[in-house]
Short mmCIF file of C-alpha atoms and ligand atoms in Angstrom, two decimals:
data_model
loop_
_atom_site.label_atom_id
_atom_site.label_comp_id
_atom_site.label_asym_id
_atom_site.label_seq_id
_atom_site.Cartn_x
_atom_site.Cartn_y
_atom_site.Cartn_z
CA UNK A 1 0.00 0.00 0.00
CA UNK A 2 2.18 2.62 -1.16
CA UNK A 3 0.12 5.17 -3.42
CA UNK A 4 -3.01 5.24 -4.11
CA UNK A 5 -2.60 5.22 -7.71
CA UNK A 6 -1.37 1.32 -7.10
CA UNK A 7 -5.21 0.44 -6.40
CA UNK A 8 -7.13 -0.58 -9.21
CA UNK A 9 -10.69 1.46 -8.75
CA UNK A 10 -12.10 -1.79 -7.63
CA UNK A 11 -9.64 -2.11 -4.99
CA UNK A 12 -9.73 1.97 -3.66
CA UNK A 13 -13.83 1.55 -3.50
CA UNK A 14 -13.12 -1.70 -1.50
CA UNK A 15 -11.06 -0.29 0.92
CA UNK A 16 -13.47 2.87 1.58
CA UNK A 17 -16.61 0.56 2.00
CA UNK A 18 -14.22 -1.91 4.02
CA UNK A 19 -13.43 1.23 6.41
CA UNK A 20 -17.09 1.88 6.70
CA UNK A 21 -17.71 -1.23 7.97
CA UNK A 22 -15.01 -1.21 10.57
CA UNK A 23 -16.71 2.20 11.82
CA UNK A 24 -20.21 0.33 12.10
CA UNK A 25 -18.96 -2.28 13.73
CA UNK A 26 -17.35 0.41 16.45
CA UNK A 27 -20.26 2.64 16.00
CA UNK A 28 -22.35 -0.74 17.25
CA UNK A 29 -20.06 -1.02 20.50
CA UNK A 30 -19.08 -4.46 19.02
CA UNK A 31 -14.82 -5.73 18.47
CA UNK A 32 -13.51 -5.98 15.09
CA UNK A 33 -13.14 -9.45 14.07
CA UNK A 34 -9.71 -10.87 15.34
CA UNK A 35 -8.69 -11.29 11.64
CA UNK A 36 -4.81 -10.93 12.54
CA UNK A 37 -4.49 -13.18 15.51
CA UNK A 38 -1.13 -14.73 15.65
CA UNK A 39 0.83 -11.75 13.05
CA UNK A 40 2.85 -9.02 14.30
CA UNK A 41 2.99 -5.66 12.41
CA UNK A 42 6.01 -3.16 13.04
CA UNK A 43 5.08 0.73 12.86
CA UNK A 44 8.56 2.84 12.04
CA UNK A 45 7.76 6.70 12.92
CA UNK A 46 10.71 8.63 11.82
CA UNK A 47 8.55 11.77 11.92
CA UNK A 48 6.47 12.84 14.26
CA UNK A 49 2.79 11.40 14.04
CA UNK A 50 -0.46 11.32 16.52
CA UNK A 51 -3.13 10.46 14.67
CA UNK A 52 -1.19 7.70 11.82
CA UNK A 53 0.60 6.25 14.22
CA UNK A 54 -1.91 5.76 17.01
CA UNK A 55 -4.50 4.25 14.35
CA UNK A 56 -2.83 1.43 13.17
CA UNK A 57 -1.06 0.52 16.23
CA UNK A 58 -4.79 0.43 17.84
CA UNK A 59 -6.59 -0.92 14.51
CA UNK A 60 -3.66 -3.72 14.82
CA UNK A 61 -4.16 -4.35 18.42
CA UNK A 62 -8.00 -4.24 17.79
CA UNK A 63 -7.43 -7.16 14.61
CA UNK A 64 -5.44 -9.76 17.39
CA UNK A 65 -2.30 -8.74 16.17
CA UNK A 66 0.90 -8.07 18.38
CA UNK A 67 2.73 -4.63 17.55
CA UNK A 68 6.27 -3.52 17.82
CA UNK A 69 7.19 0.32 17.56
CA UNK A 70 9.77 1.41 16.37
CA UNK A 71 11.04 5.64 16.55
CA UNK A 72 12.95 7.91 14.51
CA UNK A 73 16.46 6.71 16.24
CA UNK A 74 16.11 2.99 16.73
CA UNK A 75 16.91 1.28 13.59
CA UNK A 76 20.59 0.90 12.26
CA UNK A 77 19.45 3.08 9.03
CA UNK A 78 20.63 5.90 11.47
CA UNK A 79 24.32 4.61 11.19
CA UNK A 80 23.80 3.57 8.11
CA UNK A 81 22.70 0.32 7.08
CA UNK A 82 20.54 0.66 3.72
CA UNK A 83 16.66 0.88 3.32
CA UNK A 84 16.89 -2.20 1.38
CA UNK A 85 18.50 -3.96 4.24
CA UNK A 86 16.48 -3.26 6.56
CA UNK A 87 13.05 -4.34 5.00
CA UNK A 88 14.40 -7.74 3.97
CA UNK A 89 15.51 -7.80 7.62
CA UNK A 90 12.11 -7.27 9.18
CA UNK A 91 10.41 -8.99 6.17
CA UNK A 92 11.68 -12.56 7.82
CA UNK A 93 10.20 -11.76 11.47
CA UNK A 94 6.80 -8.85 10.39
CA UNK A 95 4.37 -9.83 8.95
CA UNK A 96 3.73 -6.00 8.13
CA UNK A 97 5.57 -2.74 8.12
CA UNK A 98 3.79 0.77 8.79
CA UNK A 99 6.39 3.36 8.03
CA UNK A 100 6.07 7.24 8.34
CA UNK A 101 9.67 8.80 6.59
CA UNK A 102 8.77 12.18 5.35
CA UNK A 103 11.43 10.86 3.25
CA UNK A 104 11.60 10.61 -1.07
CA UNK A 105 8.59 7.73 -1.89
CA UNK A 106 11.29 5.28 -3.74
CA UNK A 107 11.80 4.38 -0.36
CA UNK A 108 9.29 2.98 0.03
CA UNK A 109 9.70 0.77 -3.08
CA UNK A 110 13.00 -0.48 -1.28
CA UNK A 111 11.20 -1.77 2.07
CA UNK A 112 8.54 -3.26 -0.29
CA UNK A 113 11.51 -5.08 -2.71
CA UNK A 114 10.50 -8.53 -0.58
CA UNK A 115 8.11 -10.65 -1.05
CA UNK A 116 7.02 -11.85 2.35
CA UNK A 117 5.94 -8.48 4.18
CA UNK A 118 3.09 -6.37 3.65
CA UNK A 119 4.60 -2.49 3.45
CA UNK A 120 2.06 0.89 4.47
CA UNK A 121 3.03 4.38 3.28
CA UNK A 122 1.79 6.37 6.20
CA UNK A 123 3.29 9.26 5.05
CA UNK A 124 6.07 9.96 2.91
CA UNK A 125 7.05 13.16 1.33
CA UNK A 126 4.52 12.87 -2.01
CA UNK A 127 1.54 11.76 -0.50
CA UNK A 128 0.05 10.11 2.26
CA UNK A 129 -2.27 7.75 0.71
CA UNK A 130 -3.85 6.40 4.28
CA UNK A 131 -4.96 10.14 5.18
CA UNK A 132 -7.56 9.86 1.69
CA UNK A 133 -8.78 6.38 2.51
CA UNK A 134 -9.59 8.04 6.21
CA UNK A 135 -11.11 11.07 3.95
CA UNK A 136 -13.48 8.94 1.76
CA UNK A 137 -14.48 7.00 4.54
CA UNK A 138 -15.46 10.37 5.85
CA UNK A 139 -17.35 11.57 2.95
CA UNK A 140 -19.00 7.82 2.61
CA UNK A 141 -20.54 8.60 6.04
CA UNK A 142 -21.33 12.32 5.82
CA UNK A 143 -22.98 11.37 2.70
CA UNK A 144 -24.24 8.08 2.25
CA UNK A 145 -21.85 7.43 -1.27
CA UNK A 146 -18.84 8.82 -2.24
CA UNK A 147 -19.79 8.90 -6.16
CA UNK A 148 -21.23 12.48 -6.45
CA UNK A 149 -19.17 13.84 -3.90
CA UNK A 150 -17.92 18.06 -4.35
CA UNK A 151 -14.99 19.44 -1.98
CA UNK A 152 -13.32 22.23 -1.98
CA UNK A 153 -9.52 21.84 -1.13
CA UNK A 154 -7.93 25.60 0.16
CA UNK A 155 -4.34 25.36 1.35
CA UNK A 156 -0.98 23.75 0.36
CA UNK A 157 -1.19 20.86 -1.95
CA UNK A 158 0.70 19.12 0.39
CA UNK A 159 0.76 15.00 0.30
CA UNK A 160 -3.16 14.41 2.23
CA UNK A 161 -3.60 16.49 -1.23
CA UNK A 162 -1.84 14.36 -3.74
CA UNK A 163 -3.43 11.66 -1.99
CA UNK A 164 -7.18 13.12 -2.20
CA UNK A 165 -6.69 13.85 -5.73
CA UNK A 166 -5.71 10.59 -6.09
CA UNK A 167 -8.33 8.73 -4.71
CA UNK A 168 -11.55 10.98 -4.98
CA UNK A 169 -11.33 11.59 -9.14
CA UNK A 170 -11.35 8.13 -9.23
CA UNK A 171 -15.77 8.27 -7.88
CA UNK A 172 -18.13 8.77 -10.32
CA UNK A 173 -19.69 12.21 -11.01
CA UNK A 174 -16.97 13.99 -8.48
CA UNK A 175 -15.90 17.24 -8.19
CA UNK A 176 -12.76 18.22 -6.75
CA UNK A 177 -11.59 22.09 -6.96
CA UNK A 178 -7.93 22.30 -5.35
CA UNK A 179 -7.07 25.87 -4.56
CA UNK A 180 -3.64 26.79 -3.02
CA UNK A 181 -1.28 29.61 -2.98
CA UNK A 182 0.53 30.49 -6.48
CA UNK A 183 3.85 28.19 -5.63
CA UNK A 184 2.52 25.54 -3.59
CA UNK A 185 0.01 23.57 -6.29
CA UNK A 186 -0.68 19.95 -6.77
CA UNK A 187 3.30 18.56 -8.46
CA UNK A 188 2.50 18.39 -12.19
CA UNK A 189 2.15 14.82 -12.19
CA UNK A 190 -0.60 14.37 -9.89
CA UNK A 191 -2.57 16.96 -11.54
CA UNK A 192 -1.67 15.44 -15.26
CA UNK A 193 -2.98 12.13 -13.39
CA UNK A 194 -5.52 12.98 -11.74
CA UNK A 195 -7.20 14.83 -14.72
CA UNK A 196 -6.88 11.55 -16.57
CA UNK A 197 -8.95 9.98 -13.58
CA UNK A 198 -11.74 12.75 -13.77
CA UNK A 199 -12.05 12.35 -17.43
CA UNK A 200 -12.72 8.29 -16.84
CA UNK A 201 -15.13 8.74 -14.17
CA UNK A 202 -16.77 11.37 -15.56
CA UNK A 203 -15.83 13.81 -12.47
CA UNK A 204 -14.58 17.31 -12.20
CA UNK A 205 -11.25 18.47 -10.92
CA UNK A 206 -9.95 21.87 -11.23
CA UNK A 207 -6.47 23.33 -9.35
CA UNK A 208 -6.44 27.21 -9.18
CA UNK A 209 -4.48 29.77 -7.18
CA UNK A 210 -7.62 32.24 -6.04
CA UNK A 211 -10.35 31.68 -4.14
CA UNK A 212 -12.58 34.09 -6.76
CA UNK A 213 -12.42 30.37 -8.39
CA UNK A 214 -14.24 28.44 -6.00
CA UNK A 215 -16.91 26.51 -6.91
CA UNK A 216 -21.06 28.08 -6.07
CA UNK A 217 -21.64 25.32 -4.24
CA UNK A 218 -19.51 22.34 -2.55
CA UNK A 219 -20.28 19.47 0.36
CA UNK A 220 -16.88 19.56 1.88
CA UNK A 221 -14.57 22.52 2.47
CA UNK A 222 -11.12 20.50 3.59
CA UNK A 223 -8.43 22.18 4.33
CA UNK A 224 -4.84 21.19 5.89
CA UNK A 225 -1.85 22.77 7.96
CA UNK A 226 0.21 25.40 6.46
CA UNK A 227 3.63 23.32 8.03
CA UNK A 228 3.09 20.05 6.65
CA UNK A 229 4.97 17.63 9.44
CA UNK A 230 8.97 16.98 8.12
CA UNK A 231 8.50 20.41 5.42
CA UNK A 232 10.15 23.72 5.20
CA UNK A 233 9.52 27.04 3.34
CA UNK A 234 12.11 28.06 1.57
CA UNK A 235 10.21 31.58 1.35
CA UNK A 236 10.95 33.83 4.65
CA UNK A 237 7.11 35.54 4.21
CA UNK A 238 5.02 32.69 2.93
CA UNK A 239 2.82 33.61 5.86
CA UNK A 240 1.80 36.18 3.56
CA UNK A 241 1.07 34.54 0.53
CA UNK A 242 -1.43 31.65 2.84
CA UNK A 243 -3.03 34.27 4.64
CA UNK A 244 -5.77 34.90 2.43
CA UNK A 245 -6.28 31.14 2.04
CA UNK A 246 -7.29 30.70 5.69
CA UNK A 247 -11.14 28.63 6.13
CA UNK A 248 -13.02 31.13 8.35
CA UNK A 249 -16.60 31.52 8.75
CA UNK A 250 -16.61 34.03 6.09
CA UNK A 251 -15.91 31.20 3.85
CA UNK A 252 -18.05 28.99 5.11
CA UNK A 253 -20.87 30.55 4.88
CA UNK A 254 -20.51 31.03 1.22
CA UNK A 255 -21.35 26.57 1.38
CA UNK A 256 -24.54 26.79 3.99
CA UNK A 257 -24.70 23.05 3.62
CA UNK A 258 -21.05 21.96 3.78
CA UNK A 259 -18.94 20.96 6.30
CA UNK A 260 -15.56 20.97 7.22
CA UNK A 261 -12.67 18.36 6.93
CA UNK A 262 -9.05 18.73 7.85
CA UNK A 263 -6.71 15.80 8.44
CA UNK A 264 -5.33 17.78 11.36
CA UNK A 265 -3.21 18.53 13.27
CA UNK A 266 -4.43 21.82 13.20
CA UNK A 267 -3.44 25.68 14.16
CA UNK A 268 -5.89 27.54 15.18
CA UNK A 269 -5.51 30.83 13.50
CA UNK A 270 -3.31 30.01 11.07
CA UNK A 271 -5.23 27.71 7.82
CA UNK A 272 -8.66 27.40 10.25
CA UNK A 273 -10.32 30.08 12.57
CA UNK A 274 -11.36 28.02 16.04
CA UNK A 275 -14.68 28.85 15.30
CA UNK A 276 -14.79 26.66 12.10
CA UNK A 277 -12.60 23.88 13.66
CA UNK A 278 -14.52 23.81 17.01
CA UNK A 279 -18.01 24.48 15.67
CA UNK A 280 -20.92 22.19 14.37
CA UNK A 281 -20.18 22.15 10.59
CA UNK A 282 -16.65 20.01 11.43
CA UNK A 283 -16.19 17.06 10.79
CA UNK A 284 -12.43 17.45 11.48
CA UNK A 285 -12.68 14.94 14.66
CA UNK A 286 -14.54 12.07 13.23
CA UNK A 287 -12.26 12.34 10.29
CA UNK A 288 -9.32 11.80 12.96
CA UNK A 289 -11.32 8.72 14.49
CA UNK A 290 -11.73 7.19 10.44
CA UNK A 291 -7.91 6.92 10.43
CA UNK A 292 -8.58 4.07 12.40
CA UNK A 293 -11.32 2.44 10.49
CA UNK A 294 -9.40 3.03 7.37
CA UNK A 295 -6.39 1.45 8.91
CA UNK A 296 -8.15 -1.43 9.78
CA UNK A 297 -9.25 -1.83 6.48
CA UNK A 298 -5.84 -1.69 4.73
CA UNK A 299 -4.30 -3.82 7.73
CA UNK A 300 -6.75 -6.99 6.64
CA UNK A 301 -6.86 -6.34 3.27
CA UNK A 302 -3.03 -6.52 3.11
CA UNK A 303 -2.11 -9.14 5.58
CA UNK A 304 -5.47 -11.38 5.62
CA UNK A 305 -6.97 -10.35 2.13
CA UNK A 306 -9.94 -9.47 3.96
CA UNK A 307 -13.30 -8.50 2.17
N1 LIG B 1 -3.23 13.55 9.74
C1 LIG B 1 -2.13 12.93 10.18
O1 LIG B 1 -1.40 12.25 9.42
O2 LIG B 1 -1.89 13.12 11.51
P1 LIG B 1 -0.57 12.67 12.25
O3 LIG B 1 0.58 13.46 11.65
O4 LIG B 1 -0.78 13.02 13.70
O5 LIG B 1 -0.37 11.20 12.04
#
């Protein structure tokens, strides 16, 4: 699981409904089913994490499987044995890795060069392809089906972007309008792919650098933190070019109907007033507890080719 554009469509829509189920189950006050029993998964944080980290080691825990964490300084990649290395190493005692590097994503195509260990992107520095699977499953509950679905993405187009791109211009009849500050966009590549996605699915997706080209109307208003966790700005005053790009109830109430998603953490003040983090049209918190449901999901469809 190391982009979403691996998954076939049939496989992405499998995952969401898959999550959905998890979050019934939980919803119900009921266990998921102990579909891991007797497999141990490894997560490796090198960067920071609260939400990634804590929903697969729980969603693992939750499966029957046993967990071993690893942090940012316990591996010998720190003096220097190679990425390669080490995932043929822990493919002959995990059963799955769960790796957060921040890093370039041909990394991850070295832990995965093994056959015998299931490998989980959560996070690297082009996308973050369990952060959409936690977003659809968001929009599948909001709304009932994820074919149909419009959001409006304001901020940097950051890797939960890439990643929502990705995965939502893949739904039927979408429409996904990315809007970021002139310099931070969508990478060429994920637009030039995801446009190819819209076209086949008969969806909408748009990237633009000023709000004036919002869409009239939208169900989801999602938008992310200016500091993306592992990132720099190379610009000292790129405060200035976000600023107008902050989701405040002045935006909001341009979408009556819509509500608000951000795959947090979040600053207050900065991409998000309080009032429109804190306040009834977020859905910012239950997106947080989908991570978990998603991660189930990807955790027994990769080790136990659950359905
Ligand atoms: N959204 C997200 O990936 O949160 P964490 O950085 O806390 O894992």
């Amino acid at each position: 699981m190391l982009s979403i554009a691996d998954l076939t469509d049939a496989e992405l829509f499998h995952l969401v409904r898959m999550a959905r189920g998890y979050a019934a189950t939980a919803a119900a006050g009921s266990a998921y089913e102990k579909v891991l029993a007797g497999r141990v998964i490894g997560t490796y944080f090198r960067k920071t994490s609260t939400r990634t980290r804590t929903a697969f080691s729980s969603a693992a825990l939750r499966l029957g499987a046993e967990v071993i964490a690893y942090g940012p300084g316990d591996l010998q990649e720190n003096t220097g044995e190679t990425v390669e290395d080490t995932g043929r190493v822990l493919s002959r005692m995990l059963d799955g890795l769960v790796a957060r590097t921040a890093g370039p994503d041909r990394e991850f195509a070295a832990y995965a060069a093994q056959d015998r260990m299931a490998v989980i992107n959560a996070m690297s520095e082009g996308e973050h392809p369990t952060q959409a699977l936690a977003d659809l499953t968001t929009v599948l509950r909001v709304r009932g089906e994820v074919d149909g679905a419009k959001v409006l993405y304001v901020g940097e187009g950051n890797n939960s972007a890439v990643a929502l791109a990705l995965a939502l211009t893949r739904f039927k009849g979408t429409e996904l309008y990315v809007i970021t500050p002139p310099g931070y966009g969508l990478p060429a590549e994920t637009q030039q792919r995801a446009k190819s996605y819209a076209e086949a699915s008969g969806s909408t997706f748009v990237c633009a650098h000023d709000l004036a080209r919002a869409p009239k109307s939208t169900d989801f208003v999602y938008t992310t933190r200016w500091q993306t966790t592992g990132t720099s700005k190379a610009d000292p005053d790129w405060r200035t070019v976000f600023d107008p790009f902050r989701v405040d109830a002045a935006l909001m109430a341009r979408y009556p109907d819509a509500r608000f998603l951000h795959d947090l953490p979040a600053h207050r003040g900065e991409e998000v007033t309080a009032e429109v983090l804190d306040g009834r049209v977020s859905a910012a918190f239950d997106q947080a507890e989908n991570k978990m449901h998603s991660a189930a999901a990807v955790l027994a469809w990769c080790l136990a080719g659950a359905s």
